[in-house]
């Protein structure tokens, strides 16, 4: 196969010096995908893509997901990446398909040996699961950090999915309180409050003010196990309430 690049009817012989990395990667992937579809059929079909999309910009990455869904739906696909942001985008887009498994792979030093660890990431709220793990390990500071992250993640996600109006002063760094206000003070399309459990709202506010926020910084505070446990239950209840509103 010989590829030719032309610009204004003029041949570009050294196309690898003319086209940027994104274009070259897109062309290479197109040829690779086409070769797979033209090759001999097999009962066992596996497609492994190890960070091959890293050279593409987002406008070229997203169509690849559509191609995988439409042209390779009968393949077992392994999509690997070091790019955490891209990983989260793919997870958000593909979760509705209910076909994908999500996991983190990392190395851990055990008895002076590098061991590959597989950590499943299929939970709807992995931050809350992490918080519970650290609670069981009596690491309350780490638990509080993950609880705070779980809270921030779920309220932002709820506002996004319900298209809530969120006040902000800095568009690049909107404060989480604005998202929380949109939920606690806002109403749905039937003019009913998103949250009616005032005791839950109070528990969340108290936990954030006196527990989660201080523990997420360098402040020294006295922490009791029962307070952390109460905060976990409040975040769990909030998650259930918000999920119920999502239907």
PDB file of C-alpha atoms in Angstrom:
ATOM      1  CA  UNK A   1       0.000   0.000   0.000  1.00  0.00           C
ATOM      2  CA  UNK A   2       1.369   3.396  -1.004  1.00  0.00           C
ATOM      3  CA  UNK A   3      -0.071   6.553   0.520  1.00  0.00           C
ATOM      4  CA  UNK A   4       0.204   9.913  -1.192  1.00  0.00           C
ATOM      5  CA  UNK A   5      -0.457  13.293   0.376  1.00  0.00           C
ATOM      6  CA  UNK A   6      -1.422  16.233  -1.818  1.00  0.00           C
ATOM      7  CA  UNK A   7      -2.016  19.872  -0.969  1.00  0.00           C
ATOM      8  CA  UNK A   8      -3.586  22.149  -3.593  1.00  0.00           C
ATOM      9  CA  UNK A   9      -2.888  19.418  -6.201  1.00  0.00           C
ATOM     10  CA  UNK A  10       0.783  19.329  -5.237  1.00  0.00           C
ATOM     11  CA  UNK A  11       2.358  16.101  -3.997  1.00  0.00           C
ATOM     12  CA  UNK A  12       3.930  16.187  -0.540  1.00  0.00           C
ATOM     13  CA  UNK A  13       6.662  13.511  -0.674  1.00  0.00           C
ATOM     14  CA  UNK A  14       7.788  13.789   2.944  1.00  0.00           C
ATOM     15  CA  UNK A  15       4.341  13.591   4.467  1.00  0.00           C
ATOM     16  CA  UNK A  16       5.724  12.497   7.858  1.00  0.00           C
ATOM     17  CA  UNK A  17       7.325  15.930   8.124  1.00  0.00           C
ATOM     18  CA  UNK A  18       4.192  17.710   6.906  1.00  0.00           C
ATOM     19  CA  UNK A  19       1.422  16.030   8.902  1.00  0.00           C
ATOM     20  CA  UNK A  20       1.259  16.400  12.667  1.00  0.00           C
ATOM     21  CA  UNK A  21       1.304  13.467  15.098  1.00  0.00           C
ATOM     22  CA  UNK A  22      -2.478  13.360  15.431  1.00  0.00           C
ATOM     23  CA  UNK A  23      -2.994  12.983  11.669  1.00  0.00           C
ATOM     24  CA  UNK A  24      -0.277  10.360  11.333  1.00  0.00           C
ATOM     25  CA  UNK A  25      -1.729   8.381  14.249  1.00  0.00           C
ATOM     26  CA  UNK A  26      -5.225   8.583  12.771  1.00  0.00           C
ATOM     27  CA  UNK A  27      -3.989   7.300   9.402  1.00  0.00           C
ATOM     28  CA  UNK A  28      -2.051   4.460  11.039  1.00  0.00           C
ATOM     29  CA  UNK A  29      -5.081   3.414  13.106  1.00  0.00           C
ATOM     30  CA  UNK A  30      -7.342   3.540  10.053  1.00  0.00           C
ATOM     31  CA  UNK A  31      -5.020   1.188   8.156  1.00  0.00           C
ATOM     32  CA  UNK A  32      -4.742  -1.122  11.154  1.00  0.00           C
ATOM     33  CA  UNK A  33      -8.502  -1.315  11.700  1.00  0.00           C
ATOM     34  CA  UNK A  34      -9.123  -1.890   7.987  1.00  0.00           C
ATOM     35  CA  UNK A  35      -6.572  -4.716   7.930  1.00  0.00           C
ATOM     36  CA  UNK A  36      -8.323  -6.427  10.845  1.00  0.00           C
ATOM     37  CA  UNK A  37     -11.667  -6.318   9.079  1.00  0.00           C
ATOM     38  CA  UNK A  38     -10.140  -7.673   5.864  1.00  0.00           C
ATOM     39  CA  UNK A  39      -8.198 -10.440   7.573  1.00  0.00           C
ATOM     40  CA  UNK A  40      -9.315 -14.071   8.066  1.00  0.00           C
ATOM     41  CA  UNK A  41     -12.196 -14.408  10.505  1.00  0.00           C
ATOM     42  CA  UNK A  42     -11.632 -16.149  13.812  1.00  0.00           C
ATOM     43  CA  UNK A  43     -13.955 -17.374  16.537  1.00  0.00           C
ATOM     44  CA  UNK A  44     -11.719 -15.775  19.146  1.00  0.00           C
ATOM     45  CA  UNK A  45     -11.341 -12.075  18.429  1.00  0.00           C
ATOM     46  CA  UNK A  46      -9.161  -9.917  20.662  1.00  0.00           C
ATOM     47  CA  UNK A  47      -8.196  -6.286  20.089  1.00  0.00           C
ATOM     48  CA  UNK A  48      -5.608  -4.704  22.415  1.00  0.00           C
ATOM     49  CA  UNK A  49      -4.950  -0.967  22.136  1.00  0.00           C
ATOM     50  CA  UNK A  50      -2.152   0.124  24.475  1.00  0.00           C
ATOM     51  CA  UNK A  51      -2.228   3.939  24.644  1.00  0.00           C
ATOM     52  CA  UNK A  52      -2.406   4.163  20.850  1.00  0.00           C
ATOM     53  CA  UNK A  53      -4.793   7.108  21.175  1.00  0.00           C
ATOM     54  CA  UNK A  54      -2.362   9.237  23.188  1.00  0.00           C
ATOM     55  CA  UNK A  55      -1.149  11.029  20.045  1.00  0.00           C
ATOM     56  CA  UNK A  56      -4.684  12.014  19.018  1.00  0.00           C
ATOM     57  CA  UNK A  57      -6.528  15.128  20.090  1.00  0.00           C
ATOM     58  CA  UNK A  58     -10.006  14.723  21.613  1.00  0.00           C
ATOM     59  CA  UNK A  59     -11.800  15.366  18.314  1.00  0.00           C
ATOM     60  CA  UNK A  60     -10.053  12.297  16.891  1.00  0.00           C
ATOM     61  CA  UNK A  61     -10.189  10.129  20.025  1.00  0.00           C
ATOM     62  CA  UNK A  62     -13.961  10.159  20.478  1.00  0.00           C
ATOM     63  CA  UNK A  63     -14.756   8.818  16.959  1.00  0.00           C
ATOM     64  CA  UNK A  64     -12.481   5.864  17.726  1.00  0.00           C
ATOM     65  CA  UNK A  65     -14.922   4.812  20.468  1.00  0.00           C
ATOM     66  CA  UNK A  66     -17.759   4.896  17.912  1.00  0.00           C
ATOM     67  CA  UNK A  67     -15.676   2.766  15.516  1.00  0.00           C
ATOM     68  CA  UNK A  68     -14.958   0.197  18.230  1.00  0.00           C
ATOM     69  CA  UNK A  69     -18.669  -0.020  19.029  1.00  0.00           C
ATOM     70  CA  UNK A  70     -19.903  -0.241  15.420  1.00  0.00           C
ATOM     71  CA  UNK A  71     -17.150  -2.262  13.719  1.00  0.00           C
ATOM     72  CA  UNK A  72     -15.638  -4.385  16.507  1.00  0.00           C
ATOM     73  CA  UNK A  73     -18.612  -5.179  18.733  1.00  0.00           C
ATOM     74  CA  UNK A  74     -17.833  -8.913  18.434  1.00  0.00           C
ATOM     75  CA  UNK A  75     -14.252  -8.423  19.700  1.00  0.00           C
ATOM     76  CA  UNK A  76     -12.969  -8.573  23.243  1.00  0.00           C
ATOM     77  CA  UNK A  77     -11.304  -5.179  23.500  1.00  0.00           C
ATOM     78  CA  UNK A  78      -8.536  -4.134  25.908  1.00  0.00           C
ATOM     79  CA  UNK A  79      -8.175  -0.346  25.942  1.00  0.00           C
ATOM     80  CA  UNK A  80      -5.158   0.637  28.041  1.00  0.00           C
ATOM     81  CA  UNK A  81      -3.958   4.133  28.920  1.00  0.00           C
ATOM     82  CA  UNK A  82      -1.750   6.085  31.308  1.00  0.00           C
ATOM     83  CA  UNK A  83      -3.919   9.181  30.783  1.00  0.00           C
ATOM     84  CA  UNK A  84      -6.216   9.413  33.825  1.00  0.00           C
ATOM     85  CA  UNK A  85      -8.410  12.126  32.309  1.00  0.00           C
ATOM     86  CA  UNK A  86      -8.931  10.115  29.120  1.00  0.00           C
ATOM     87  CA  UNK A  87      -9.700   7.033  31.211  1.00  0.00           C
ATOM     88  CA  UNK A  88     -12.460   8.896  33.077  1.00  0.00           C
ATOM     89  CA  UNK A  89     -13.905  10.256  29.819  1.00  0.00           C
ATOM     90  CA  UNK A  90     -14.036   6.771  28.276  1.00  0.00           C
ATOM     91  CA  UNK A  91     -15.622   5.381  31.430  1.00  0.00           C
ATOM     92  CA  UNK A  92     -18.279   8.096  31.445  1.00  0.00           C
ATOM     93  CA  UNK A  93     -19.123   7.526  27.760  1.00  0.00           C
ATOM     94  CA  UNK A  94     -19.161   3.723  27.791  1.00  0.00           C
ATOM     95  CA  UNK A  95     -20.863   3.005  31.120  1.00  0.00           C
ATOM     96  CA  UNK A  96     -24.331   3.178  29.572  1.00  0.00           C
ATOM     97  CA  UNK A  97     -23.390   0.335  27.206  1.00  0.00           C
ATOM     98  CA  UNK A  98     -22.937  -2.011  30.198  1.00  0.00           C
ATOM     99  CA  UNK A  99     -20.362  -4.012  28.234  1.00  0.00           C
ATOM    100  CA  UNK A 100     -17.122  -2.739  29.729  1.00  0.00           C
ATOM    101  CA  UNK A 101     -15.122  -3.669  32.806  1.00  0.00           C
ATOM    102  CA  UNK A 102     -12.925  -0.997  34.376  1.00  0.00           C
ATOM    103  CA  UNK A 103      -9.755  -1.544  36.366  1.00  0.00           C
ATOM    104  CA  UNK A 104      -6.471  -0.010  37.472  1.00  0.00           C
ATOM    105  CA  UNK A 105      -3.182  -1.850  36.973  1.00  0.00           C
ATOM    106  CA  UNK A 106      -0.165  -0.863  39.037  1.00  0.00           C
ATOM    107  CA  UNK A 107       2.991  -2.353  40.539  1.00  0.00           C
ATOM    108  CA  UNK A 108       3.430  -2.969  44.237  1.00  0.00           C
ATOM    109  CA  UNK A 109       6.655  -3.916  45.968  1.00  0.00           C
ATOM    110  CA  UNK A 110       6.084  -7.141  47.906  1.00  0.00           C
ATOM    111  CA  UNK A 111       9.079  -8.899  49.465  1.00  0.00           C
ATOM    112  CA  UNK A 112      11.371  -6.863  47.209  1.00  0.00           C
ATOM    113  CA  UNK A 113       9.505  -8.056  44.140  1.00  0.00           C
ATOM    114  CA  UNK A 114       7.497  -5.866  41.784  1.00  0.00           C
ATOM    115  CA  UNK A 115       4.046  -7.473  41.660  1.00  0.00           C
ATOM    116  CA  UNK A 116       1.354  -6.334  39.218  1.00  0.00           C
ATOM    117  CA  UNK A 117      -1.862  -5.544  41.095  1.00  0.00           C
ATOM    118  CA  UNK A 118      -5.308  -5.573  39.470  1.00  0.00           C
ATOM    119  CA  UNK A 119      -7.812  -3.235  41.137  1.00  0.00           C
ATOM    120  CA  UNK A 120     -11.397  -3.317  39.893  1.00  0.00           C
ATOM    121  CA  UNK A 121     -13.024   0.061  39.227  1.00  0.00           C
ATOM    122  CA  UNK A 122     -16.576  -1.001  38.416  1.00  0.00           C
ATOM    123  CA  UNK A 123     -18.218   0.668  41.385  1.00  0.00           C
ATOM    124  CA  UNK A 124     -20.582   3.580  40.752  1.00  0.00           C
ATOM    125  CA  UNK A 125     -18.742   5.492  43.454  1.00  0.00           C
ATOM    126  CA  UNK A 126     -15.171   4.166  43.835  1.00  0.00           C
ATOM    127  CA  UNK A 127     -14.239   7.088  46.104  1.00  0.00           C
ATOM    128  CA  UNK A 128     -16.826   5.996  48.656  1.00  0.00           C
ATOM    129  CA  UNK A 129     -15.546   2.425  48.485  1.00  0.00           C
ATOM    130  CA  UNK A 130     -11.997   3.689  49.072  1.00  0.00           C
ATOM    131  CA  UNK A 131     -13.194   5.709  52.058  1.00  0.00           C
ATOM    132  CA  UNK A 132     -14.723   2.578  53.592  1.00  0.00           C
ATOM    133  CA  UNK A 133     -11.490   0.656  53.029  1.00  0.00           C
ATOM    134  CA  UNK A 134      -9.464   3.319  54.847  1.00  0.00           C
ATOM    135  CA  UNK A 135     -12.073   3.445  57.625  1.00  0.00           C
ATOM    136  CA  UNK A 136     -11.620  -0.281  58.191  1.00  0.00           C
ATOM    137  CA  UNK A 137      -7.849   0.296  58.269  1.00  0.00           C
ATOM    138  CA  UNK A 138      -8.340   3.045  60.922  1.00  0.00           C
ATOM    139  CA  UNK A 139      -6.772   5.645  58.626  1.00  0.00           C
ATOM    140  CA  UNK A 140      -9.351   8.344  59.271  1.00  0.00           C
ATOM    141  CA  UNK A 141      -7.512  11.130  57.468  1.00  0.00           C
ATOM    142  CA  UNK A 142      -7.374   9.151  54.225  1.00  0.00           C
ATOM    143  CA  UNK A 143     -10.986   8.106  54.786  1.00  0.00           C
ATOM    144  CA  UNK A 144     -12.048  11.746  55.143  1.00  0.00           C
ATOM    145  CA  UNK A 145     -10.211  12.764  51.967  1.00  0.00           C
ATOM    146  CA  UNK A 146     -11.986  10.088  49.943  1.00  0.00           C
ATOM    147  CA  UNK A 147     -15.327  10.888  51.584  1.00  0.00           C
ATOM    148  CA  UNK A 148     -14.928  14.525  50.613  1.00  0.00           C
ATOM    149  CA  UNK A 149     -14.008  13.507  47.053  1.00  0.00           C
ATOM    150  CA  UNK A 150     -17.019  11.152  46.910  1.00  0.00           C
ATOM    151  CA  UNK A 151     -19.321  13.971  48.016  1.00  0.00           C
ATOM    152  CA  UNK A 152     -17.891  16.441  45.500  1.00  0.00           C
ATOM    153  CA  UNK A 153     -18.050  13.898  42.693  1.00  0.00           C
ATOM    154  CA  UNK A 154     -21.676  12.945  43.281  1.00  0.00           C
ATOM    155  CA  UNK A 155     -23.027  16.498  43.611  1.00  0.00           C
ATOM    156  CA  UNK A 156     -21.191  17.686  40.500  1.00  0.00           C
ATOM    157  CA  UNK A 157     -22.444  14.645  38.574  1.00  0.00           C
ATOM    158  CA  UNK A 158     -26.017  15.237  39.773  1.00  0.00           C
ATOM    159  CA  UNK A 159     -25.945  18.898  38.724  1.00  0.00           C
ATOM    160  CA  UNK A 160     -24.532  17.978  35.321  1.00  0.00           C
ATOM    161  CA  UNK A 161     -27.064  15.224  34.591  1.00  0.00           C
ATOM    162  CA  UNK A 162     -30.006  17.370  35.698  1.00  0.00           C
ATOM    163  CA  UNK A 163     -28.639  20.534  34.054  1.00  0.00           C
ATOM    164  CA  UNK A 164     -28.936  22.532  37.251  1.00  0.00           C
ATOM    165  CA  UNK A 165     -28.005  26.202  37.219  1.00  0.00           C
ATOM    166  CA  UNK A 166     -24.863  26.622  39.307  1.00  0.00           C
ATOM    167  CA  UNK A 167     -23.649  30.018  40.507  1.00  0.00           C
ATOM    168  CA  UNK A 168     -19.939  30.662  40.152  1.00  0.00           C
ATOM    169  CA  UNK A 169     -17.408  33.482  40.369  1.00  0.00           C
ATOM    170  CA  UNK A 170     -14.463  31.656  38.805  1.00  0.00           C
ATOM    171  CA  UNK A 171     -15.488  29.524  35.826  1.00  0.00           C
ATOM    172  CA  UNK A 172     -12.224  27.587  35.862  1.00  0.00           C
ATOM    173  CA  UNK A 173     -12.509  26.712  39.552  1.00  0.00           C
ATOM    174  CA  UNK A 174     -16.138  26.715  40.717  1.00  0.00           C
ATOM    175  CA  UNK A 175     -16.495  26.059  44.442  1.00  0.00           C
ATOM    176  CA  UNK A 176     -18.242  22.861  45.485  1.00  0.00           C
ATOM    177  CA  UNK A 177     -20.575  24.856  47.740  1.00  0.00           C
ATOM    178  CA  UNK A 178     -22.237  26.334  44.653  1.00  0.00           C
ATOM    179  CA  UNK A 179     -23.101  22.828  43.412  1.00  0.00           C
ATOM    180  CA  UNK A 180     -24.380  21.867  46.865  1.00  0.00           C
ATOM    181  CA  UNK A 181     -26.517  25.040  47.026  1.00  0.00           C
ATOM    182  CA  UNK A 182     -28.033  24.217  43.632  1.00  0.00           C
ATOM    183  CA  UNK A 183     -29.221  20.896  45.058  1.00  0.00           C
ATOM    184  CA  UNK A 184     -30.262  21.912  48.562  1.00  0.00           C
ATOM    185  CA  UNK A 185     -31.961  25.159  47.541  1.00  0.00           C
ATOM    186  CA  UNK A 186     -33.135  24.244  44.049  1.00  0.00           C
ATOM    187  CA  UNK A 187     -36.319  22.599  42.781  1.00  0.00           C
ATOM    188  CA  UNK A 188     -37.086  20.104  40.044  1.00  0.00           C
ATOM    189  CA  UNK A 189     -39.373  20.694  37.069  1.00  0.00           C
ATOM    190  CA  UNK A 190     -42.392  19.919  39.291  1.00  0.00           C
ATOM    191  CA  UNK A 191     -41.351  22.747  41.637  1.00  0.00           C
ATOM    192  CA  UNK A 192     -40.437  20.229  44.344  1.00  0.00           C
ATOM    193  CA  UNK A 193     -37.152  20.492  46.289  1.00  0.00           C
ATOM    194  CA  UNK A 194     -34.407  18.145  45.122  1.00  0.00           C
ATOM    195  CA  UNK A 195     -33.736  17.245  48.750  1.00  0.00           C
ATOM    196  CA  UNK A 196     -36.381  17.335  51.469  1.00  0.00           C
ATOM    197  CA  UNK A 197     -34.471  15.573  54.262  1.00  0.00           C
ATOM    198  CA  UNK A 198     -33.299  18.542  56.319  1.00  0.00           C
ATOM    199  CA  UNK A 199     -31.610  16.285  58.878  1.00  0.00           C
ATOM    200  CA  UNK A 200     -29.493  14.746  56.113  1.00  0.00           C
ATOM    201  CA  UNK A 201     -28.544  18.194  54.794  1.00  0.00           C
ATOM    202  CA  UNK A 202     -27.538  19.246  58.320  1.00  0.00           C
ATOM    203  CA  UNK A 203     -25.468  16.096  58.837  1.00  0.00           C
ATOM    204  CA  UNK A 204     -23.656  16.640  55.538  1.00  0.00           C
ATOM    205  CA  UNK A 205     -22.952  20.293  56.353  1.00  0.00           C
ATOM    206  CA  UNK A 206     -21.661  19.478  59.843  1.00  0.00           C
ATOM    207  CA  UNK A 207     -19.471  16.633  58.575  1.00  0.00           C
ATOM    208  CA  UNK A 208     -17.980  18.833  55.872  1.00  0.00           C
ATOM    209  CA  UNK A 209     -17.327  21.772  58.209  1.00  0.00           C
ATOM    210  CA  UNK A 210     -15.918  20.000  61.251  1.00  0.00           C
ATOM    211  CA  UNK A 211     -14.543  16.753  59.825  1.00  0.00           C
ATOM    212  CA  UNK A 212     -13.994  16.318  56.102  1.00  0.00           C
ATOM    213  CA  UNK A 213     -12.588  19.750  55.274  1.00  0.00           C
ATOM    214  CA  UNK A 214     -10.176  19.997  58.257  1.00  0.00           C
ATOM    215  CA  UNK A 215      -8.914  16.430  57.759  1.00  0.00           C
ATOM    216  CA  UNK A 216      -8.279  17.147  54.091  1.00  0.00           C
ATOM    217  CA  UNK A 217      -5.766  19.791  55.131  1.00  0.00           C
ATOM    218  CA  UNK A 218      -2.955  19.991  57.671  1.00  0.00           C
ATOM    219  CA  UNK A 219      -5.169  20.938  60.610  1.00  0.00           C
ATOM    220  CA  UNK A 220      -4.882  18.834  63.766  1.00  0.00           C
ATOM    221  CA  UNK A 221      -8.270  17.826  65.174  1.00  0.00           C
ATOM    222  CA  UNK A 222      -9.582  15.138  67.474  1.00  0.00           C
ATOM    223  CA  UNK A 223     -11.432  12.486  65.492  1.00  0.00           C
ATOM    224  CA  UNK A 224     -13.732   9.843  66.903  1.00  0.00           C
ATOM    225  CA  UNK A 225     -14.598   6.677  65.033  1.00  0.00           C
ATOM    226  CA  UNK A 226     -18.321   7.288  65.523  1.00  0.00           C
ATOM    227  CA  UNK A 227     -18.043  10.704  63.798  1.00  0.00           C
ATOM    228  CA  UNK A 228     -16.383   9.190  60.736  1.00  0.00           C
ATOM    229  CA  UNK A 229     -18.960   6.404  60.704  1.00  0.00           C
ATOM    230  CA  UNK A 230     -21.781   8.948  60.856  1.00  0.00           C
ATOM    231  CA  UNK A 231     -20.239  10.860  57.952  1.00  0.00           C
ATOM    232  CA  UNK A 232     -20.012   7.680  55.860  1.00  0.00           C
ATOM    233  CA  UNK A 233     -23.674   6.898  56.515  1.00  0.00           C
ATOM    234  CA  UNK A 234     -24.667  10.446  55.577  1.00  0.00           C
ATOM    235  CA  UNK A 235     -22.779  10.282  52.267  1.00  0.00           C
ATOM    236  CA  UNK A 236     -24.315   6.848  51.540  1.00  0.00           C
ATOM    237  CA  UNK A 237     -27.813   8.195  52.253  1.00  0.00           C
ATOM    238  CA  UNK A 238     -27.156  11.221  50.064  1.00  0.00           C
ATOM    239  CA  UNK A 239     -26.024   8.940  47.238  1.00  0.00           C
ATOM    240  CA  UNK A 240     -29.268   6.939  47.532  1.00  0.00           C
ATOM    241  CA  UNK A 241     -31.375  10.108  47.567  1.00  0.00           C
ATOM    242  CA  UNK A 242     -29.688  11.570  44.506  1.00  0.00           C
ATOM    243  CA  UNK A 243     -29.806   8.277  42.596  1.00  0.00           C
ATOM    244  CA  UNK A 244     -33.531   8.053  43.305  1.00  0.00           C
ATOM    245  CA  UNK A 245     -33.998  11.516  41.781  1.00  0.00           C
ATOM    246  CA  UNK A 246     -32.111  10.389  38.682  1.00  0.00           C
ATOM    247  CA  UNK A 247     -34.607   7.551  38.264  1.00  0.00           C
TER     248      UNK A 247
END
